[in-house]
mmCIF file of C-alpha atoms in Angstrom:
data_model
loop_
_atom_site.group_PDB
_atom_site.id
_atom_site.type_symbol
_atom_site.label_atom_id
_atom_site.label_comp_id
_atom_site.label_asym_id
_atom_site.label_seq_id
_atom_site.Cartn_x
_atom_site.Cartn_y
_atom_site.Cartn_z
ATOM 1 C CA GLN A 1 -31.943 -3.713 -4.634
ATOM 2 C CA GLY A 2 -30.464 -1.066 -6.928
ATOM 3 C CA MET A 3 -28.962 0.723 -3.920
ATOM 4 C CA GLU A 4 -27.286 -2.450 -2.706
ATOM 5 C CA GLN A 5 -25.731 -3.238 -6.075
ATOM 6 C CA ILE A 6 -23.765 0.010 -6.516
ATOM 7 C CA ASN A 7 -23.696 1.332 -2.961
ATOM 8 C CA LEU A 8 -20.177 2.488 -2.034
ATOM 9 C CA LEU A 9 -21.179 3.915 1.356
ATOM 10 C CA PRO A 10 -20.230 0.794 3.370
ATOM 11 C CA GLY A 11 -16.669 1.402 2.205
ATOM 12 C CA ILE A 12 -16.419 4.845 3.848
ATOM 13 C CA VAL A 13 -19.008 4.904 6.676
ATOM 14 C CA ALA A 14 -17.791 3.964 10.159
ATOM 15 C CA THR A 15 -21.197 3.753 11.829
ATOM 16 C CA THR A 16 -24.880 4.365 11.052
ATOM 17 C CA THR A 17 -27.211 6.085 13.514
ATOM 18 C CA HIS A 18 -30.994 5.805 13.174
ATOM 19 C CA ILE A 19 -33.018 8.645 14.689
ATOM 20 C CA ASN A 20 -36.719 9.411 15.160
ATOM 21 C CA GLY A 21 -36.695 13.088 14.263
ATOM 22 C CA MET A 22 -35.209 15.742 12.006
ATOM 23 C CA ASP A 23 -32.751 17.265 14.510
ATOM 24 C CA TYR A 24 -29.535 15.509 15.488
ATOM 25 C CA ARG A 25 -26.227 16.610 16.958
ATOM 26 C CA THR A 26 -23.311 14.227 16.766
ATOM 27 C CA ILE A 27 -20.655 14.003 19.466
ATOM 28 C CA THR A 28 -16.983 14.852 19.273
ATOM 29 C CA SER A 29 -13.810 14.441 21.277
ATOM 30 C CA VAL A 30 -10.634 16.382 20.537
ATOM 31 C CA PRO A 31 -7.891 15.295 22.971
ATOM 32 C CA ASP A 32 -4.638 17.233 22.888
ATOM 33 C CA GLU A 33 -1.229 15.631 22.423
ATOM 34 C CA ASP A 34 -0.706 15.403 26.190
ATOM 35 C CA LEU A 35 -3.859 13.327 26.634
ATOM 36 C CA LYS A 36 -3.069 11.129 23.634
ATOM 37 C CA SER A 37 0.204 10.056 25.243
ATOM 38 C CA LEU A 38 -1.583 8.314 28.168
ATOM 39 C CA LYS A 39 1.185 8.927 30.662
ATOM 40 C CA PRO A 40 1.518 6.720 33.769
ATOM 41 C CA VAL A 41 -0.856 7.578 36.621
ATOM 42 C CA GLY A 42 0.451 7.473 40.145
ATOM 43 C CA GLU A 43 -1.332 5.649 42.955
ATOM 44 C CA GLY A 44 -4.192 7.781 44.224
ATOM 45 C CA ALA A 45 -3.583 10.423 41.565
ATOM 46 C CA VAL A 46 -6.290 11.907 39.389
ATOM 47 C CA ILE A 47 -6.786 10.015 36.120
ATOM 48 C CA PRO A 48 -6.639 12.349 33.081
ATOM 49 C CA GLN A 49 -9.992 12.917 31.418
ATOM 50 C CA THR A 50 -11.103 12.937 27.802
ATOM 51 C CA THR A 51 -14.164 15.106 27.294
ATOM 52 C CA VAL A 52 -16.893 14.053 24.889
ATOM 53 C CA LYS A 53 -19.405 16.736 23.926
ATOM 54 C CA THR A 54 -22.051 17.436 21.315
ATOM 55 C CA GLN A 55 -21.196 19.430 18.210
ATOM 56 C CA GLU A 56 -22.331 23.027 17.909
ATOM 57 C CA ASN A 57 -24.278 22.615 14.646
ATOM 58 C CA LEU A 58 -26.952 20.108 13.682
ATOM 59 C CA VAL A 59 -26.340 17.426 11.078
ATOM 60 C CA LYS A 60 -27.911 18.422 7.761
ATOM 61 C CA LEU A 61 -30.458 15.821 6.678
ATOM 62 C CA HIS A 62 -31.579 15.569 3.065
ATOM 63 C CA LYS A 63 -34.810 14.032 1.829
ATOM 64 C CA ARG A 64 -34.374 12.533 -1.609
ATOM 65 C CA GLY A 65 -36.722 10.531 -3.768
ATOM 66 C CA ARG A 66 -38.358 9.916 -7.102
ATOM 67 C CA MET A 67 -41.912 9.271 -8.287
ATOM 68 C CA LEU A 68 -42.570 6.490 -10.805
ATOM 69 C CA VAL A 69 -45.830 6.973 -12.713
ATOM 70 C CA ALA A 70 -47.255 4.280 -14.998
ATOM 71 C CA SER A 71 -50.498 4.106 -16.944
ATOM 72 C CA TYR A 72 -52.820 1.108 -16.708
ATOM 73 C CA GLU A 73 -51.964 0.300 -20.319
ATOM 74 C CA ALA A 74 -48.262 0.218 -19.569
ATOM 75 C CA LEU A 75 -48.846 -2.113 -16.640
ATOM 76 C CA ARG A 76 -51.257 -4.343 -18.522
ATOM 77 C CA PHE A 77 -49.438 -4.804 -21.804
ATOM 78 C CA GLN A 78 -45.812 -4.693 -20.669
ATOM 79 C CA ARG A 79 -43.826 -7.122 -18.590
ATOM 80 C CA LEU A 80 -43.550 -6.177 -14.913
ATOM 81 C CA ASP A 81 -39.833 -6.981 -15.037
ATOM 82 C CA LEU A 82 -39.326 -3.677 -16.874
ATOM 83 C CA PHE A 83 -40.770 -1.747 -13.940
ATOM 84 C CA THR A 84 -38.577 -3.710 -11.554
ATOM 85 C CA VAL A 85 -35.566 -2.564 -13.561
ATOM 86 C CA THR A 86 -36.805 1.040 -13.391
ATOM 87 C CA LEU A 87 -37.244 0.890 -9.607
ATOM 88 C CA ARG A 88 -33.807 -0.651 -9.300
ATOM 89 C CA GLN A 89 -32.344 2.229 -11.304
ATOM 90 C CA ILE A 90 -34.057 4.767 -9.034
ATOM 91 C CA GLY A 91 -32.424 3.009 -6.083
ATOM 92 C CA ALA A 92 -29.069 3.331 -7.822
ATOM 93 C CA TYR A 93 -29.632 7.082 -8.279
ATOM 94 C CA LEU A 94 -30.414 7.446 -4.573
ATOM 95 C CA ALA A 95 -27.277 5.545 -3.575
ATOM 96 C CA ARG A 96 -25.099 7.690 -5.824
ATOM 97 C CA GLN A 97 -26.583 10.935 -4.496
ATOM 98 C CA GLN A 98 -26.050 9.840 -0.901
ATOM 99 C CA PHE A 99 -22.443 9.006 -1.705
ATOM 100 C CA LYS A 100 -22.064 12.498 -3.177
ATOM 101 C CA ASP A 101 -23.400 13.958 0.094
ATOM 102 C CA ALA A 102 -20.894 11.838 2.024
ATOM 103 C CA VAL A 103 -17.973 13.031 -0.120
ATOM 104 C CA GLU A 104 -19.047 16.641 0.430
ATOM 105 C CA VAL A 105 -18.909 16.147 4.211
ATOM 106 C CA LEU A 106 -15.567 14.339 4.052
ATOM 107 C CA LEU A 107 -13.968 17.212 2.143
ATOM 108 C CA ASN A 108 -15.712 20.297 3.522
ATOM 109 C CA GLY A 109 -16.950 19.108 6.919
ATOM 110 C CA ASP A 110 -20.442 19.072 8.399
ATOM 111 C CA GLY A 111 -20.554 22.737 9.422
ATOM 112 C CA ASN A 112 -18.541 22.329 12.633
ATOM 113 C CA ASN A 113 -15.189 23.652 11.371
ATOM 114 C CA ASN A 114 -13.881 20.184 10.543
ATOM 115 C CA ALA A 115 -12.947 20.261 6.853
ATOM 116 C CA ALA A 116 -10.298 17.819 5.634
ATOM 117 C CA GLU A 117 -6.651 18.866 5.603
ATOM 118 C CA LYS A 118 -5.579 19.664 2.033
ATOM 119 C CA LEU A 119 -2.322 18.367 0.604
ATOM 120 C CA SER A 120 -0.737 18.969 -2.800
ATOM 121 C CA VAL A 121 1.421 16.830 -5.071
ATOM 122 C CA LYS A 122 5.044 17.813 -5.666
ATOM 123 C CA THR A 123 4.481 18.512 -9.377
ATOM 124 C CA SER A 124 1.117 19.984 -10.344
ATOM 125 C CA GLY A 125 -0.956 17.612 -12.505
ATOM 126 C CA THR A 126 1.338 14.637 -11.871
ATOM 127 C CA LEU A 127 0.810 11.851 -9.349
ATOM 128 C CA THR A 128 3.785 9.831 -8.133
ATOM 129 C CA TYR A 129 4.202 7.024 -5.655
ATOM 130 C CA THR A 130 6.122 9.467 -3.448
ATOM 131 C CA ASP A 131 3.000 11.660 -3.268
ATOM 132 C CA LEU A 132 1.007 8.651 -2.080
ATOM 133 C CA LEU A 133 3.612 7.870 0.555
ATOM 134 C CA LYS A 134 3.440 11.440 1.857
ATOM 135 C CA LEU A 135 -0.337 11.109 2.093
ATOM 136 C CA TRP A 136 0.074 7.827 3.981
ATOM 137 C CA ASP A 137 2.607 9.446 6.328
ATOM 138 C CA LYS A 138 0.084 12.135 7.348
ATOM 139 C CA PHE A 139 -2.056 9.528 9.125
ATOM 140 C CA ASN A 140 -0.218 9.448 12.433
ATOM 141 C CA GLU A 141 -2.598 7.938 14.986
ATOM 142 C CA TYR A 142 -4.962 6.747 12.235
ATOM 143 C CA GLU A 143 -4.690 4.181 9.453
ATOM 144 C CA LEU A 144 -4.968 4.972 5.756
ATOM 145 C CA ASN A 145 -7.251 2.092 4.750
ATOM 146 C CA THR A 146 -9.483 3.698 2.088
ATOM 147 C CA LEU A 147 -8.781 5.822 -0.986
ATOM 148 C CA VAL A 148 -11.607 7.490 -2.936
ATOM 149 C CA ALA A 149 -10.505 8.813 -6.322
ATOM 150 C CA SER A 150 -12.090 10.830 -9.104
ATOM 151 C CA PRO A 151 -12.068 9.063 -12.502
ATOM 152 C CA ASP A 152 -9.106 11.085 -13.829
ATOM 153 C CA VAL A 153 -7.040 10.426 -10.706
ATOM 154 C CA MET A 154 -7.934 6.730 -10.882
ATOM 155 C CA LEU A 155 -6.392 6.581 -14.356
ATOM 156 C CA LYS A 156 -3.217 8.196 -13.054
ATOM 157 C CA LEU A 157 -3.105 5.684 -10.206
ATOM 158 C CA LEU A 158 -3.356 2.779 -12.640
ATOM 159 C CA GLU A 159 -0.457 4.211 -14.635
ATOM 160 C CA LEU A 160 1.884 4.012 -11.637
ATOM 161 C CA GLU A 161 4.476 1.260 -11.891
ATOM 162 C CA GLU A 162 3.578 0.051 -8.396
ATOM 163 C CA PHE A 163 0.089 -0.856 -9.648
ATOM 164 C CA GLN A 164 1.392 -2.730 -12.664
ATOM 165 C CA ASN A 165 2.362 -5.961 -10.938
ATOM 166 C CA PRO A 166 0.981 -9.425 -11.814
ATOM 167 C CA GLN A 167 -0.938 -9.894 -8.551
ATOM 168 C CA THR A 168 -2.834 -6.628 -9.001
ATOM 169 C CA GLY A 169 -3.681 -7.627 -12.564
ATOM 170 C CA LEU A 170 -4.976 -11.019 -11.488
ATOM 171 C CA ASN A 171 -7.125 -9.492 -8.757
ATOM 172 C CA PHE A 172 -8.654 -6.977 -11.179
ATOM 173 C CA GLN A 173 -9.323 -9.580 -13.877
ATOM 174 C CA GLY A 174 -10.796 -12.066 -11.435
ATOM 175 C CA THR A 175 -12.871 -9.814 -9.174
ATOM 176 C CA GLY A 176 -13.015 -6.383 -10.843
ATOM 177 C CA LYS A 177 -11.567 -4.874 -7.648
ATOM 178 C CA LEU A 178 -8.327 -2.949 -7.502
ATOM 179 C CA SER A 179 -5.772 -3.365 -4.756
ATOM 180 C CA SER A 180 -3.613 -0.503 -3.578
ATOM 181 C CA PRO A 181 0.146 -0.749 -3.035
ATOM 182 C CA LEU A 182 -0.527 0.994 0.292
ATOM 183 C CA GLY A 183 -2.931 -1.759 1.378
ATOM 184 C CA ALA A 184 -5.924 0.596 1.190
ATOM 185 C CA ASN A 185 -9.309 -0.186 -0.318
ATOM 186 C CA LEU A 186 -9.568 1.750 -3.593
ATOM 187 C CA LEU A 187 -12.885 3.298 -4.685
ATOM 188 C CA ARG A 188 -13.631 5.202 -7.901
ATOM 189 C CA SER A 189 -16.444 7.746 -7.978
ATOM 190 C CA PRO A 190 -17.465 10.439 -10.484
ATOM 191 C CA ASP A 191 -18.908 12.328 -7.493
ATOM 192 C CA VAL A 192 -15.391 13.267 -6.409
ATOM 193 C CA LYS A 193 -14.246 16.482 -8.080
ATOM 194 C CA GLU A 194 -11.516 16.279 -10.708
ATOM 195 C CA LYS A 195 -7.864 16.034 -9.666
ATOM 196 C CA THR A 196 -8.838 14.925 -6.156
ATOM 197 C CA LEU A 197 -7.866 11.888 -4.110
ATOM 198 C CA ILE A 198 -9.413 11.365 -0.670
ATOM 199 C CA GLY A 199 -7.606 9.292 1.931
ATOM 200 C CA LEU A 200 -9.386 8.256 5.098
ATOM 201 C CA ASP A 201 -9.516 5.889 8.020
ATOM 202 C CA LYS A 202 -12.840 4.190 7.378
ATOM 203 C CA ARG A 203 -13.107 3.101 11.014
ATOM 204 C CA CYS A 204 -13.492 6.599 12.488
ATOM 205 C CA ALA A 205 -14.051 9.219 9.783
ATOM 206 C CA LEU A 206 -17.746 9.367 8.914
ATOM 207 C CA GLU A 207 -21.113 8.795 10.584
ATOM 208 C CA MET A 208 -24.288 8.258 8.571
ATOM 209 C CA VAL A 209 -27.473 9.576 10.181
ATOM 210 C CA VAL A 210 -30.740 8.034 8.942
ATOM 211 C CA ALA A 211 -34.080 9.612 9.818
ATOM 212 C CA ALA A 212 -36.073 7.432 7.402
ATOM 213 C CA ASP A 213 -34.939 4.322 5.558
ATOM 214 C CA VAL A 214 -35.914 3.779 1.943
ATOM 215 C CA THR A 215 -39.712 3.915 1.782
ATOM 216 C CA VAL A 216 -41.892 2.941 -1.184
ATOM 217 C CA ASP A 217 -45.501 4.201 -1.223
ATOM 218 C CA TYR A 218 -48.123 3.313 -3.837
ATOM 219 C CA ASP A 219 -51.413 4.898 -4.881
ATOM 220 C CA LYS A 220 -53.816 5.047 -7.854
ATOM 221 C CA LEU A 221 -55.436 7.908 -9.741
ATOM 222 C CA ILE A 222 -58.667 6.332 -10.958
ATOM 223 C CA ASP A 223 -59.815 9.311 -13.025
ATOM 224 C CA ARG A 224 -56.631 9.154 -15.091
ATOM 225 C CA GLN A 225 -55.939 5.427 -14.738
ATOM 226 C CA LEU A 226 -52.455 5.926 -13.398
ATOM 227 C CA GLU A 227 -50.497 4.052 -10.760
ATOM 228 C CA ARG A 228 -47.722 5.815 -8.859
ATOM 229 C CA ALA A 229 -44.838 4.652 -6.695
ATOM 230 C CA ALA A 230 -42.857 7.124 -4.594
ATOM 231 C CA VAL A 231 -39.379 6.104 -3.393
ATOM 232 C CA THR A 232 -37.920 8.342 -0.662
ATOM 233 C CA THR A 233 -35.277 8.372 2.029
ATOM 234 C CA ILE A 234 -33.984 10.896 4.594
ATOM 235 C CA ALA A 235 -30.327 10.803 5.614
ATOM 236 C CA GLY A 236 -27.261 12.924 6.313
ATOM 237 C CA PHE A 237 -23.614 12.613 7.283
ATOM 238 C CA ALA A 238 -21.358 13.880 10.063
ATOM 239 C CA LYS A 239 -17.605 13.912 10.631
ATOM 240 C CA ILE A 240 -16.382 11.893 13.609
ATOM 241 C CA PHE A 241 -12.660 12.748 13.703
ATOM 242 C CA ALA A 242 -11.513 15.445 11.287
ATOM 243 C CA ASP A 243 -7.904 14.228 11.267
ATOM 244 C CA ALA A 244 -9.018 10.840 9.910
ATOM 245 C CA VAL A 245 -9.553 12.373 6.445
ATOM 246 C CA LYS A 246 -7.021 14.001 4.083
ATOM 247 C CA GLU A 247 -7.480 15.519 0.624
ATOM 248 C CA LEU A 248 -4.746 15.234 -2.000
ATOM 249 C CA SER A 249 -5.068 17.668 -4.924
ATOM 250 C CA LEU A 250 -3.197 17.270 -8.189
#
């Protein structure tokens, strides 16, 4: 439940793949400009091909988890709701760490030479609406529909005049969600490094690979009168199309 409450992954993940092992290679397709144009094909002529192949390197999977240990006295004399809150918080920690892994792959790639293209603002340390428009313009055959900002960049975004319109204010006051003047979904995360804004096409940028969903195991240590709960999950991330992600540095 804690993972669901603060989970930002649905806002940046295009698809989720469940596997029954620890080794997984994602697929890729890199058509050149000639193939992207889809020129007319004459009658009886050979239809141009787009090749789909597996990536050279495996997707890195990470096992993450936490053990909750409680004495019999704690369970007997305290309300169980407190332990529910603790388990929920562990779920929140897992969700945040997975989002950090996803951001790392978006920026630096998954080991297959597919890091995000880096852009810079016109004036160092200053973010303008023109800088955002240049970022938007870099998405040629893709759509800039998601922005992930570090906390300091989020503050600079909110200071832009284009954000200070009545409709944006009403949306934020009513729902707590910010709307972007570019029409993109805006996410704030402390897991993004300072002075960094990530723009992406959520539909085709990132794949989440899950080897084991969230698992909770319980056991008892009778000699010490302890009860334990282990919460674990195994997952990783892979780039789908490298050009669907751009990094803007201030």
